[in-house]
Amino acid sequence: MPKLFTGVFIILFFQVSQVVFGQSSISGFIHDELTQVPLEFASVAVYQLSDSSLINGGITDEEGAFLISELDAGDYLLKITYIGYGSKTISDLHLGDKESKNLGVLSISPDQTTLEGVEIQGQKLSTEFQLQKQSYSAESFQAAQGGNAADILKNLPGVAINVDGQISIRGTSGFVVMINGKPVQSDPMMILSQLPANSIEKIDWISSPSAQYDSEGKAGMINVITKSGTTDGLYMQFNTKLGMPPIENYGNAERAKRYGADFNLNYLKGKWDISVGASFQRNDIAGRRVGNVMTMSGDTTTFFPSEGERSIDEKNYSGRFTIGYNPSERSAFSLGFYGAVRDKLRTADILYYDNHAIANGQELYNFQYFNANDQSRRGDVVLGSLDYSHIFENESKISTSFLYEYSMLGGPTSNLNLGYPDLSTVYQEEYNTNDNPLNGIRYNLDYTFKPYSFGQLLAGYQFRKLDHKGDFLYERKNNETGEFELVPEFSSNVELKRNIHAAYLQLDKEFEKFNYGIGLRVESMDRSFDLEDKAGIVDTVYQYDFIRPFFSANLGYQVNEELQLKASFSQRVERTTTFKMNPFPEREHSETLEQGDPNLLPEFINQVELGVIKTWDASSFYATAYHSRVKNLVNRVNTVYNDTILNRIYSNVGTGKSTGIDMGLEIFPTSWWKVFGGLNLYHYSIKGSFDDRPVNTESWVHSININTTFTLQKNWSIQGTLNYLSERVTALGEDSRFYTPSIVVKKSWMDGRLAANLVWQNIDMGILDTNEQRITTYRDGEFYTTTNYIQEVDMIILNLSYTLNRSKNKAKFVKSEFGEKEF
């Protein structure tokens, strides 16, 4: 089937090529005059010189390139416009018959009103709007400096974060991350946590991606753009981070530590572009948890309330390099290497202080015990990539990319149930571990046809292969012999294999005040999941495959220079991971097992949007109404394993729907005060079934992000932020509200080359409930569980940064494609 699929695409590809023919054309590049950075989505229009009538037009790509073809011989006028920049006109352009005229690099300057009203006061606009995306400047979020990409992302409109550090966009946690336009299918949170915030120029949010992008991601795509430049020379940046000792230790056995350092080096000379970078971050979080669980069986109700430490120790190491070689202005090669280690230890030392059961009003027993539980997760990743692109004489473009990844994922969990207060008494000691080697490859081939009268045509093919094995060992200590013995019902060997072939056609067109894009992406996926137990009883292969089209459409209308309307439709998919498919339980801690479903289906998403963008002076406002429908929604739900243990299961529970409005505002009340904020308000519902019982929940949810900056002097500023997420429902319960306020004071010297900021993170002062969240699940007549996760507050962090040759950096690095998602 994949060979047939590929053959059909190749035939279609060449048939489309045959119908495309050209006349005369005009091409070039649009750059920022001050920084020489390419400008994407700049508008280029060609007018008849004699009567100023519009003939054709287009927009620039991510490299600032444009090409306008299907022009007759004659005299023309070309006009360049871009939001926030002054327009530029080139008159008296003469084209001969079938002539291809390349204008080279054309530079435009930022609008002088913006420079005088904002830039001189040391503050820049945070947001930039295009039809398919919104871009946010990383340096606008000072509290994130010294942190990682996730610390930037959580401040954007429509984005929310919970107590576990999981980020959601418009209430959805499934999104794809791109690094400098290259999509990676790994776990977004691991990618974002490894990328230093200091290396990021901006973040693009693409809520409704076109067909040329990967189809994955319920909430669209996040494109992280690293700092870049175009001038020859050496660029270096060094950053350090030091966290003050915790103000509150929450009774944890060890004090949390926070420190780190990273550097980026970029050397650009002639045809060569070499980038090297490394980072180390330690980011421990102190905390505790307070919980209560009830299970009901017949006339017996069992209670086991608990309280104790829940802390996280996390270390990230990474090293990377990229070598770029441009043999000509039209060709480019890039070789990349990335290696990383991530160690994360979650300690849950919990006292079950009143474990008892009641039947017919009589207490059956009552005792206390102490649960010492450590869960360690480690991910070792090594990968390499090779990329090539070429622009032909007719301005069509071909690009190809190959990536290979090897990862070793896994780590042990130890669980001890001890007597209390006499901890020498061992009731039960268990140990489970897993080794998960992963091999993955990705290959892309993309072709951009030269523009024609009917629009810009793009076509491409992608192949991805994943082979992920897992060896899960679960042992329990025999208290009489002192030996650990295999627990076969919890031990297994698994192997997930997944092959994906994808092809797309995309047509983009701009005319008069309209611009639109329509696309079709077709995917063929074959998935097999091989499951064996260690007792030799279970040996089953679960198969799943599909061939499925994914449609997309975008439409924009420029009412005037300050007002734009837009609409979009997209279809996407969220695939399952190996962990969520393994049905053999894993011991998370004393009261919880966790397991997957080998028949778990991918989630399929349809989304429609209607939006408006308004800009004026140095301010902007946008509002986007949206509706999304998720088929085969995956939720983590609970069942009763026994009277003191619940079983968490990943399952398809039905259909999820979200209908809401996402709004953002950026204004300057004065030249020294900027306010940037966003509100996401939506109605969320889940309808379906689990365990042959109906699931039908709904609620209104909202999240608010506010960022306000005061520029006291040229080199001094104070910034305050607030991230707030309201209560929300889940398939079998609800999550409480969650919020984190912070303040940062920044001082710079040496024209900004040396900078320091002091961050007061998670402000609480003993009077708020900052950085804590209650998670509750229940099912009538079976169980009720509620846990309040309380994490560290009032954290003081100092960041220092020194940059040599600030404008010359263009370091861009390869990132993981597969392994980080499984981590």
Coordinates of C-alpha atoms in Angstrom, one line a residue, residues 319-618:
G319 CA 25.4 19.9 23.2
R320 CA 24.8 20.7 19.6
F321 CA 26.5 22.0 16.4
T322 CA 25.4 22.9 12.9
I323 CA 27.6 23.5 9.8
G324 CA 26.1 25.3 6.9
Y325 CA 27.7 25.6 3.5
N326 CA 26.4 27.7 0.6
P327 CA 28.3 26.8 -2.6
S328 CA 26.3 29.5 -4.4
E329 CA 23.5 32.1 -3.7
R330 CA 21.0 29.5 -4.9
S331 CA 22.2 26.4 -3.0
A332 CA 22.6 25.5 0.6
F333 CA 23.7 22.5 2.7
S334 CA 23.3 22.0 6.4
L335 CA 24.7 19.3 8.7
G336 CA 23.5 19.1 12.3
F337 CA 24.2 17.1 15.4
Y338 CA 22.5 17.1 18.8
G339 CA 23.1 15.2 22.0
A340 CA 21.3 15.5 25.3
V341 CA 20.7 13.9 28.6
R342 CA 17.7 14.6 30.8
D343 CA 17.5 13.3 34.4
K344 CA 14.2 13.9 36.3
L345 CA 13.6 12.4 39.8
R346 CA 10.2 12.7 41.4
T347 CA 10.2 12.0 45.1
A348 CA 6.9 11.2 46.8
D349 CA 7.5 10.4 50.5
I350 CA 3.9 10.2 51.8
L351 CA 2.5 9.4 55.2
Y352 CA -0.9 7.6 55.1
Y353 CA -1.9 8.7 58.6
D354 CA -5.4 7.4 58.9
N355 CA -5.9 4.3 56.7
H356 CA -9.2 2.7 57.8
A357 CA -12.3 0.9 56.5
I358 CA -15.9 1.2 57.6
A359 CA -18.7 -1.4 57.1
N360 CA -22.3 -1.0 58.4
G361 CA -21.1 1.9 60.5
Q362 CA -18.4 -0.1 62.2
E363 CA -14.6 0.6 61.8
L364 CA -12.9 -2.6 60.6
Y365 CA -9.3 -1.5 61.1
N366 CA -7.1 1.6 61.5
F367 CA -3.4 1.9 60.9
Q368 CA -0.7 4.2 59.6
Y369 CA 2.1 3.6 57.1
F370 CA 4.8 5.5 55.3
N371 CA 5.2 5.2 51.5
A372 CA 8.7 6.1 50.2
N373 CA 8.5 6.4 46.4
D374 CA 11.1 7.6 43.9
Q375 CA 10.4 7.7 40.2
S376 CA 13.5 8.4 38.0
R377 CA 13.2 9.1 34.3
R378 CA 16.2 9.5 32.1
G379 CA 16.4 10.2 28.4
D380 CA 19.6 10.0 26.3
V381 CA 19.3 11.3 22.8
V382 CA 21.7 11.4 19.9
L383 CA 20.6 12.5 16.4
G384 CA 21.9 13.9 13.2
S385 CA 20.4 15.7 10.2
L386 CA 21.4 16.6 6.7
D387 CA 19.5 19.3 4.7
Y388 CA 19.8 20.6 1.1
S389 CA 18.0 23.3 -0.8
H390 CA 18.3 24.8 -4.3
I391 CA 16.6 27.7 -6.1
F392 CA 16.4 27.2 -9.9
E393 CA 16.8 29.9 -12.5
N394 CA 13.1 30.2 -12.9
E395 CA 12.9 30.8 -9.1
S396 CA 11.3 27.4 -8.3
K397 CA 12.8 25.7 -5.3
I398 CA 13.5 22.2 -4.2
S399 CA 14.5 21.2 -0.6
T400 CA 15.1 17.9 1.1
S401 CA 15.9 16.9 4.6
F402 CA 17.0 13.6 6.3
L403 CA 17.1 13.0 10.1
Y404 CA 18.1 10.0 12.1
E405 CA 17.6 9.5 15.9
Y406 CA 18.7 7.0 18.4
S407 CA 17.4 7.3 22.0
M408 CA 17.6 5.3 25.2
L409 CA 14.7 6.1 27.5
G410 CA 13.6 4.7 30.8
G411 CA 14.3 4.6 34.5
P412 CA 13.4 2.8 37.7
T413 CA 10.6 3.4 40.2
S414 CA 11.1 2.2 43.8
N415 CA 8.1 1.8 46.1
L416 CA 8.4 1.0 49.8
N417 CA 5.5 0.7 52.3
L418 CA 7.0 1.1 55.7
G419 CA 5.7 1.1 59.3
Y420 CA 5.1 4.4 61.1
P421 CA 6.6 5.7 63.2
D422 CA 8.9 2.7 63.2
L423 CA 10.3 3.0 59.6
S424 CA 12.4 -0.2 60.1
T425 CA 9.3 -2.3 59.5
V426 CA 8.9 -3.2 55.8
Y427 CA 5.4 -4.2 54.7
Q428 CA 6.2 -4.2 51.0
E429 CA 9.1 -3.3 48.7
E430 CA 8.7 -3.2 45.0
Y431 CA 10.9 -2.2 42.1
N432 CA 10.1 -1.6 38.5
T433 CA 12.3 -0.4 35.7
N434 CA 12.2 -0.2 31.9
D435 CA 14.7 0.2 29.0
N436 CA 13.2 1.7 25.9
P437 CA 15.6 2.0 22.9
L438 CA 14.1 4.0 20.0
N439 CA 15.2 4.3 16.4
G440 CA 13.5 6.9 14.1
I441 CA 14.1 8.4 10.7
R442 CA 12.4 11.2 8.8
Y443 CA 12.8 12.2 5.2
N444 CA 11.2 15.3 3.5
L445 CA 11.1 16.4 -0.1
D446 CA 9.5 19.7 -0.9
Y447 CA 9.1 21.6 -4.2
T448 CA 7.9 25.2 -4.7
F449 CA 6.8 25.9 -8.2
K450 CA 7.5 29.4 -9.6
P451 CA 4.4 31.6 -9.2
Y452 CA 1.7 31.7 -11.8
S453 CA -1.4 33.6 -12.6
F454 CA -3.5 31.1 -10.6
G455 CA -1.2 31.4 -7.6
Q456 CA 1.8 29.8 -5.8
L457 CA 1.8 26.0 -5.9
L458 CA 3.7 23.9 -3.5
A459 CA 4.0 20.1 -3.3
G460 CA 5.9 17.7 -1.1
Y461 CA 6.4 14.2 0.3
Q462 CA 7.4 13.0 3.8
F463 CA 8.3 9.5 5.1
R464 CA 8.7 8.8 8.8
K465 CA 9.6 5.5 10.5
L466 CA 9.6 4.7 14.2
D467 CA 10.8 1.5 15.9
H468 CA 10.4 1.8 19.7
K469 CA 11.0 -1.2 22.0
G470 CA 10.3 -1.5 25.7
D471 CA 11.5 -4.0 28.3
F472 CA 9.4 -3.5 31.5
L473 CA 10.4 -5.4 34.6
Y474 CA 8.4 -5.4 37.8
E475 CA 9.8 -7.2 40.9
R476 CA 8.5 -7.5 44.5
K477 CA 10.8 -8.4 47.4
N478 CA 10.1 -11.6 49.3
N479 CA 10.4 -10.5 53.0
E480 CA 11.3 -14.0 54.1
T481 CA 14.1 -14.7 51.6
G482 CA 15.2 -11.1 51.0
E483 CA 15.2 -11.8 47.2
F484 CA 13.3 -9.8 44.6
E485 CA 10.8 -12.0 42.6
L486 CA 9.3 -11.3 39.2
V487 CA 5.7 -10.1 39.2
P488 CA 4.6 -11.4 35.7
E489 CA 1.2 -9.6 35.6
F490 CA 3.1 -6.3 35.7
S491 CA 6.1 -7.2 33.4
S492 CA 6.2 -7.1 29.6
N493 CA 8.1 -6.6 26.4
V494 CA 6.6 -4.3 23.8
E495 CA 7.5 -3.0 20.4
L496 CA 5.8 -0.2 18.5
K497 CA 6.4 0.2 14.8
R498 CA 4.9 3.0 12.8
N499 CA 5.5 4.0 9.1
I500 CA 3.9 7.1 7.7
H501 CA 3.9 8.3 4.1
A502 CA 2.5 11.7 3.5
A503 CA 2.1 13.9 0.4
Y504 CA 0.6 17.4 0.0
L505 CA -0.5 20.0 -2.6
Q506 CA -0.9 23.6 -1.5
L507 CA -2.1 26.6 -3.5
D508 CA -1.6 30.2 -2.2
K509 CA -2.9 33.3 -4.0
E510 CA -3.1 37.0 -3.3
F511 CA -5.2 39.4 -5.3
E512 CA -6.4 42.9 -4.6
K513 CA -7.3 42.9 -0.8
F514 CA -7.8 39.2 -0.6
N515 CA -5.3 36.4 0.0
Y516 CA -6.1 32.7 0.5
G517 CA -4.6 29.3 0.7
I518 CA -6.1 25.9 0.1
G519 CA -4.4 22.6 0.6
L520 CA -4.8 18.8 0.7
R521 CA -2.5 16.5 2.6
V522 CA -2.9 12.7 2.3
E523 CA -1.4 10.3 4.8
S524 CA -0.9 6.6 4.9
M525 CA -0.1 5.2 8.4
D526 CA 0.7 1.6 9.3
R527 CA 1.0 0.9 13.1
S528 CA 1.8 -2.4 14.8
F529 CA 2.1 -2.9 18.5
D530 CA 3.8 -6.2 19.6
L531 CA 2.9 -7.2 23.2
E532 CA 4.5 -10.1 25.2
D533 CA 4.5 -10.9 28.9
K534 CA 7.5 -12.4 30.6
A535 CA 5.6 -15.5 31.6
G536 CA 5.2 -16.7 28.0
I537 CA 1.4 -16.6 28.1
V538 CA 0.7 -13.4 26.1
D539 CA 2.0 -12.8 22.6
T540 CA -0.2 -10.6 20.6
V541 CA 0.3 -8.1 17.7
Y542 CA -2.2 -5.2 17.5
Q543 CA -2.5 -3.7 14.0
Y544 CA -3.9 -0.3 13.0
D545 CA -3.6 1.6 9.7
F546 CA -5.4 4.3 7.7
I547 CA -5.2 6.3 4.5
R548 CA -6.8 9.7 5.2
P549 CA -7.0 13.1 3.6
F550 CA -6.5 16.3 5.7
F551 CA -7.9 19.5 4.2
S552 CA -7.0 23.0 5.1
A553 CA -8.0 26.5 4.0
N554 CA -7.1 30.1 4.9
L555 CA -8.8 33.3 3.8
G556 CA -7.7 36.9 4.6
Y557 CA -9.2 40.2 3.7
Q558 CA -7.3 43.5 4.3
V559 CA -10.0 46.1 4.9
N560 CA -7.4 48.8 5.2
E561 CA -3.9 49.3 6.6
E562 CA -5.1 48.9 10.2
L563 CA -7.9 46.3 9.9
Q564 CA -7.8 42.7 8.7
L565 CA -10.3 39.9 8.7
K566 CA -9.5 36.2 8.5
A567 CA -11.1 32.8 8.4
S568 CA -9.6 29.3 8.4
F569 CA -10.4 25.6 8.5
S570 CA -8.0 22.7 9.2
Q571 CA -8.0 18.9 9.9
R572 CA -5.3 17.4 12.2
V573 CA -4.4 14.3 14.1
E574 CA -2.8 13.5 17.5
R575 CA -1.0 10.1 17.5
T576 CA -0.5 7.8 20.4
T577 CA 2.7 7.1 22.2
T578 CA 4.1 3.7 23.3
F579 CA 3.6 4.4 27.0
K580 CA -0.1 5.1 26.5
M581 CA -0.6 1.8 24.7
N582 CA 1.1 -0.6 27.1
P583 CA -1.7 -2.4 29.1
F584 CA 0.6 -3.8 31.7
P585 CA 0.4 -1.6 34.8
E586 CA 3.3 0.4 36.2
R587 CA 3.4 1.3 39.9
E588 CA 3.4 5.1 40.2
H589 CA 3.2 5.2 44.0
S590 CA 1.5 3.4 46.8
E591 CA -2.1 4.2 45.8
T592 CA -1.7 4.4 42.0
L593 CA -1.1 2.1 39.1
E594 CA -0.9 3.4 35.6
Q595 CA -1.5 1.6 32.3
G596 CA -2.4 2.1 28.7
D597 CA -4.6 0.6 26.0
P598 CA -3.1 -1.4 23.1
N599 CA -6.2 -0.5 20.9
L600 CA -5.9 3.2 21.6
L601 CA -6.9 5.2 18.5
P602 CA -5.4 8.5 17.3
E603 CA -7.4 11.6 17.9
F604 CA -8.8 13.4 14.8
I605 CA -9.5 17.1 14.9
N606 CA -11.6 19.5 12.8
Q607 CA -11.3 23.2 13.6
V608 CA -12.8 26.4 12.2
E609 CA -11.8 30.0 13.0
L610 CA -13.1 33.5 12.4
G611 CA -10.9 36.5 13.4
V612 CA -10.2 40.2 13.3
I613 CA -6.9 42.1 13.7
K614 CA -6.8 45.8 14.5
T615 CA -3.6 47.8 14.7
W616 CA -3.2 51.5 15.4
D617 CA -0.1 53.6 16.2
A618 CA 2.0 51.3 18.4

